[in-house]
PDB file of C-alpha atoms in Angstrom:
ATOM      1  CA  MET R   1     -29.898  25.463 -13.387  1.00 59.00           C
ATOM      2  CA  ALA R   2     -29.955  24.114 -10.285  1.00 72.00           C
ATOM      3  CA  ASN R   3     -27.165  24.696  -7.451  1.00 82.00           C
ATOM      4  CA  ILE R   4     -26.325  21.428  -6.224  1.00 84.00           C
ATOM      5  CA  LEU R   5     -25.062  23.117  -2.995  1.00 83.00           C
ATOM      6  CA  ASN R   6     -28.822  24.048  -1.975  1.00 86.00           C
ATOM      7  CA  LEU R   7     -29.982  20.801  -2.317  1.00 87.00           C
ATOM      8  CA  MET R   8     -27.285  18.525  -0.911  1.00 90.00           C
ATOM      9  CA  PRO R   9     -25.332  20.462   1.235  1.00 89.00           C
ATOM     10  CA  GLU R  10     -23.937  17.245   3.194  1.00 91.00           C
ATOM     11  CA  LEU R  11     -21.502  16.183   0.018  1.00 92.00           C
ATOM     12  CA  ASP R  12     -17.910  16.256   0.056  1.00 91.00           C
ATOM     13  CA  PRO R  13     -16.417  18.837  -2.344  1.00 92.00           C
ATOM     14  CA  GLU R  14     -15.268  16.232  -4.894  1.00 95.00           C
ATOM     15  CA  GLU R  15     -18.658  14.461  -5.123  1.00 94.00           C
ATOM     16  CA  MET R  16     -20.358  18.176  -4.978  1.00 93.00           C
ATOM     17  CA  ASN R  17     -18.415  18.903  -8.103  1.00 93.00           C
ATOM     18  CA  TYR R  18     -19.481  15.749  -9.864  1.00 95.00           C
ATOM     19  CA  ILE R  19     -23.062  15.857  -9.147  1.00 94.00           C
ATOM     20  CA  GLN R  20     -23.342  19.616 -10.222  1.00 93.00           C
ATOM     21  CA  THR R  21     -21.806  18.758 -13.642  1.00 92.00           C
ATOM     22  CA  LEU R  22     -24.592  16.194 -13.888  1.00 91.00           C
ATOM     23  CA  VAL R  23     -27.514  18.095 -13.114  1.00 91.00           C
ATOM     24  CA  LYS R  24     -26.155  21.630 -14.727  1.00 90.00           C
ATOM     25  CA  ASP R  25     -28.528  21.272 -17.710  1.00 89.00           C
ATOM     26  CA  MET R  26     -31.670  19.993 -15.489  1.00 90.00           C
ATOM     27  CA  SER R  27     -34.376  22.117 -14.854  1.00 90.00           C
ATOM     28  CA  ASP R  28     -35.028  22.662 -10.919  1.00 90.00           C
ATOM     29  CA  GLN R  29     -37.972  20.309 -10.937  1.00 92.00           C
ATOM     30  CA  GLU R  30     -35.660  17.365 -12.327  1.00 92.00           C
ATOM     31  CA  ALA R  31     -32.700  18.521 -10.157  1.00 91.00           C
ATOM     32  CA  GLN R  32     -35.082  17.830  -7.423  1.00 93.00           C
ATOM     33  CA  ARG R  33     -36.219  14.794  -8.531  1.00 94.00           C
ATOM     34  CA  PHE R  34     -32.857  13.493  -9.064  1.00 94.00           C
ATOM     35  CA  VAL R  35     -31.357  14.834  -5.662  1.00 94.00           C
ATOM     36  CA  HIS R  36     -34.399  13.067  -4.152  1.00 94.00           C
ATOM     37  CA  ILE R  37     -33.475   9.455  -5.923  1.00 95.00           C
ATOM     38  CA  TYR R  38     -29.746  10.014  -5.191  1.00 96.00           C
ATOM     39  CA  ARG R  39     -29.923  10.842  -2.009  1.00 94.00           C
ATOM     40  CA  SER R  40     -31.408   7.651  -0.797  1.00 95.00           C
ATOM     41  CA  ARG R  41     -29.006   5.606  -2.665  1.00 96.00           C
ATOM     42  CA  ARG R  42     -26.131   7.085  -2.097  1.00 96.00           C
ATOM     43  CA  LYS R  43     -23.622   5.773   0.744  1.00 96.00           C
ATOM     44  CA  ASP R  44     -22.055   8.157   3.396  1.00 95.00           C
ATOM     45  CA  SER R  45     -18.137   7.785   3.560  1.00 95.00           C
ATOM     46  CA  GLN R  46     -18.228   7.580   7.600  1.00 96.00           C
ATOM     47  CA  LEU R  47     -20.449   4.535   7.219  1.00 96.00           C
ATOM     48  CA  THR R  48     -18.000   2.988   4.904  1.00 96.00           C
ATOM     49  CA  LEU R  49     -14.919   4.032   7.603  1.00 96.00           C
ATOM     50  CA  ILE R  50     -16.766   2.444  10.485  1.00 96.00           C
ATOM     51  CA  THR R  51     -17.680  -0.742   8.514  1.00 96.00           C
ATOM     52  CA  ALA R  52     -14.198  -1.055   7.436  1.00 95.00           C
ATOM     53  CA  LEU R  53     -12.834  -0.579  11.180  1.00 95.00           C
ATOM     54  CA  ILE R  54     -15.327  -3.233  12.398  1.00 93.00           C
ATOM     55  CA  GLY R  55     -13.678  -5.809  10.012  1.00 91.00           C
ATOM     56  CA  LEU R  56     -10.584  -5.111  12.164  1.00 90.00           C
ATOM     57  CA  VAL R  57     -11.922  -6.509  15.174  1.00 91.00           C
ATOM     58  CA  GLY R  58     -15.090  -8.257  14.009  1.00 89.00           C
ATOM     59  CA  VAL R  59     -16.633  -9.544  10.547  1.00 92.00           C
ATOM     60  CA  ALA R  60     -14.145  -8.641   7.908  1.00 94.00           C
ATOM     61  CA  GLY R  61     -15.549  -7.419   4.527  1.00 95.00           C
ATOM     62  CA  VAL R  62     -18.632  -5.802   5.492  1.00 95.00           C
ATOM     63  CA  HIS R  63     -17.816  -2.452   4.091  1.00 96.00           C
ATOM     64  CA  ARG R  64     -17.716  -4.056   0.805  1.00 96.00           C
ATOM     65  CA  PHE R  65     -20.769  -5.652   0.641  1.00 96.00           C
ATOM     66  CA  LEU R  66     -22.204  -2.552   1.873  1.00 96.00           C
ATOM     67  CA  LEU R  67     -20.922  -1.052  -1.405  1.00 96.00           C
ATOM     68  CA  GLY R  68     -22.317  -3.614  -3.460  1.00 95.00           C
ATOM     69  CA  GLN R  69     -18.768  -5.271  -4.159  1.00 96.00           C
ATOM     70  CA  ILE R  70     -19.875  -9.344  -3.200  1.00 97.00           C
ATOM     71  CA  GLY R  71     -17.344 -10.743  -4.377  1.00 97.00           C
ATOM     72  CA  MET R  72     -14.473  -8.886  -2.906  1.00 96.00           C
ATOM     73  CA  GLY R  73     -16.978  -9.052   0.820  1.00 96.00           C
ATOM     74  CA  LEU R  74     -16.495 -12.768   0.300  1.00 97.00           C
ATOM     75  CA  LEU R  75     -13.341 -12.661  -0.285  1.00 96.00           C
ATOM     76  CA  TYR R  76     -12.334 -10.380   2.677  1.00 96.00           C
ATOM     77  CA  PHE R  77     -14.597 -12.813   4.767  1.00 95.00           C
ATOM     78  CA  PHE R  78     -13.064 -15.796   4.300  1.00 96.00           C
ATOM     79  CA  THR R  79      -9.625 -14.532   4.148  1.00 95.00           C
ATOM     80  CA  GLY R  80     -10.089 -12.312   7.290  1.00 93.00           C
ATOM     81  CA  GLY R  81      -9.842  -9.024   5.163  1.00 92.00           C
ATOM     82  CA  LEU R  82      -6.483 -10.521   3.268  1.00 92.00           C
ATOM     83  CA  CYS R  83      -5.160 -11.146   6.706  1.00 93.00           C
ATOM     84  CA  PHE R  84      -6.084  -7.496   7.646  1.00 92.00           C
ATOM     85  CA  VAL R  85      -3.907  -5.585   5.054  1.00 95.00           C
ATOM     86  CA  GLY R  86      -6.736  -5.227   2.650  1.00 95.00           C
ATOM     87  CA  THR R  87      -8.941  -3.805   5.826  1.00 95.00           C
ATOM     88  CA  ILE R  88      -6.267  -1.508   6.646  1.00 95.00           C
ATOM     89  CA  ILE R  89      -5.948  -0.095   3.249  1.00 96.00           C
ATOM     90  CA  ASP R  90      -9.567   0.131   2.528  1.00 96.00           C
ATOM     91  CA  ALA R  91      -9.969   2.067   6.040  1.00 95.00           C
ATOM     92  CA  ILE R  92      -7.329   4.128   4.560  1.00 97.00           C
ATOM     93  CA  ASN R  93      -9.125   4.520   1.209  1.00 97.00           C
ATOM     94  CA  TYR R  94     -12.449   4.736   2.602  1.00 97.00           C
ATOM     95  CA  LYS R  95     -13.366   8.096   0.656  1.00 97.00           C
ATOM     96  CA  ARG R  96     -12.344   6.932  -2.655  1.00 97.00           C
ATOM     97  CA  LEU R  97     -14.285   3.794  -2.063  1.00 97.00           C
ATOM     98  CA  THR R  98     -17.343   5.468  -1.052  1.00 97.00           C
ATOM     99  CA  PHE R  99     -16.948   8.336  -4.264  1.00 97.00           C
ATOM    100  CA  GLU R 100     -16.704   5.435  -6.602  1.00 97.00           C
ATOM    101  CA  TYR R 101     -19.723   3.694  -5.302  1.00 98.00           C
ATOM    102  CA  ASN R 102     -21.759   7.292  -5.634  1.00 97.00           C
ATOM    103  CA  VAL R 103     -20.344   8.149  -8.868  1.00 97.00           C
ATOM    104  CA  LYS R 104     -21.876   4.663 -10.361  1.00 97.00           C
ATOM    105  CA  GLU R 105     -25.212   5.163  -8.371  1.00 97.00           C
ATOM    106  CA  ALA R 106     -25.427   8.755  -9.909  1.00 96.00           C
ATOM    107  CA  GLN R 107     -25.171   7.819 -13.301  1.00 97.00           C
ATOM    108  CA  ARG R 108     -27.411   5.242 -12.537  1.00 97.00           C
ATOM    109  CA  VAL R 109     -30.049   7.554 -11.584  1.00 96.00           C
ATOM    110  CA  LEU R 110     -29.273   9.571 -14.475  1.00 95.00           C
ATOM    111  CA  TYR R 111     -29.747   6.873 -16.654  1.00 95.00           C
ATOM    112  CA  MET R 112     -32.996   5.938 -15.038  1.00 94.00           C
ATOM    113  CA  MET R 113     -34.491   9.579 -14.968  1.00 92.00           C
ATOM    114  CA  GLN R 114     -33.522   9.854 -19.094  1.00 89.00           C
ATOM    115  CA  TYR R 115     -35.468   6.460 -19.978  1.00 87.00           C
ATOM    116  CA  THR R 116     -38.758   6.856 -17.502  1.00 75.00           C
TER     117      THR R 116
END
């Protein structure tokens, strides 16, 4: 059983718990492979916050494009972040947005590892 704290110490506690449940039944070699792929795909919450704040003074919606939400990114872009209200809410909830994205990516990596 691999300890995710040793493999990815940069994770937030909530994300670490989630990833630990995913790798608990993996061998050390499989867990290292998972971590290698997942680390390259996950987003850092600070990057989401910075790009959301850029939306307040520059181009709105960049953080939504970064998180793979193209439709919302276009909506924010053309409406000025829904008149800045959506951008402010996203700047407050940046950790939740990033965690949801990272959960989806972890599931994709796990699925990819099972069928390759």
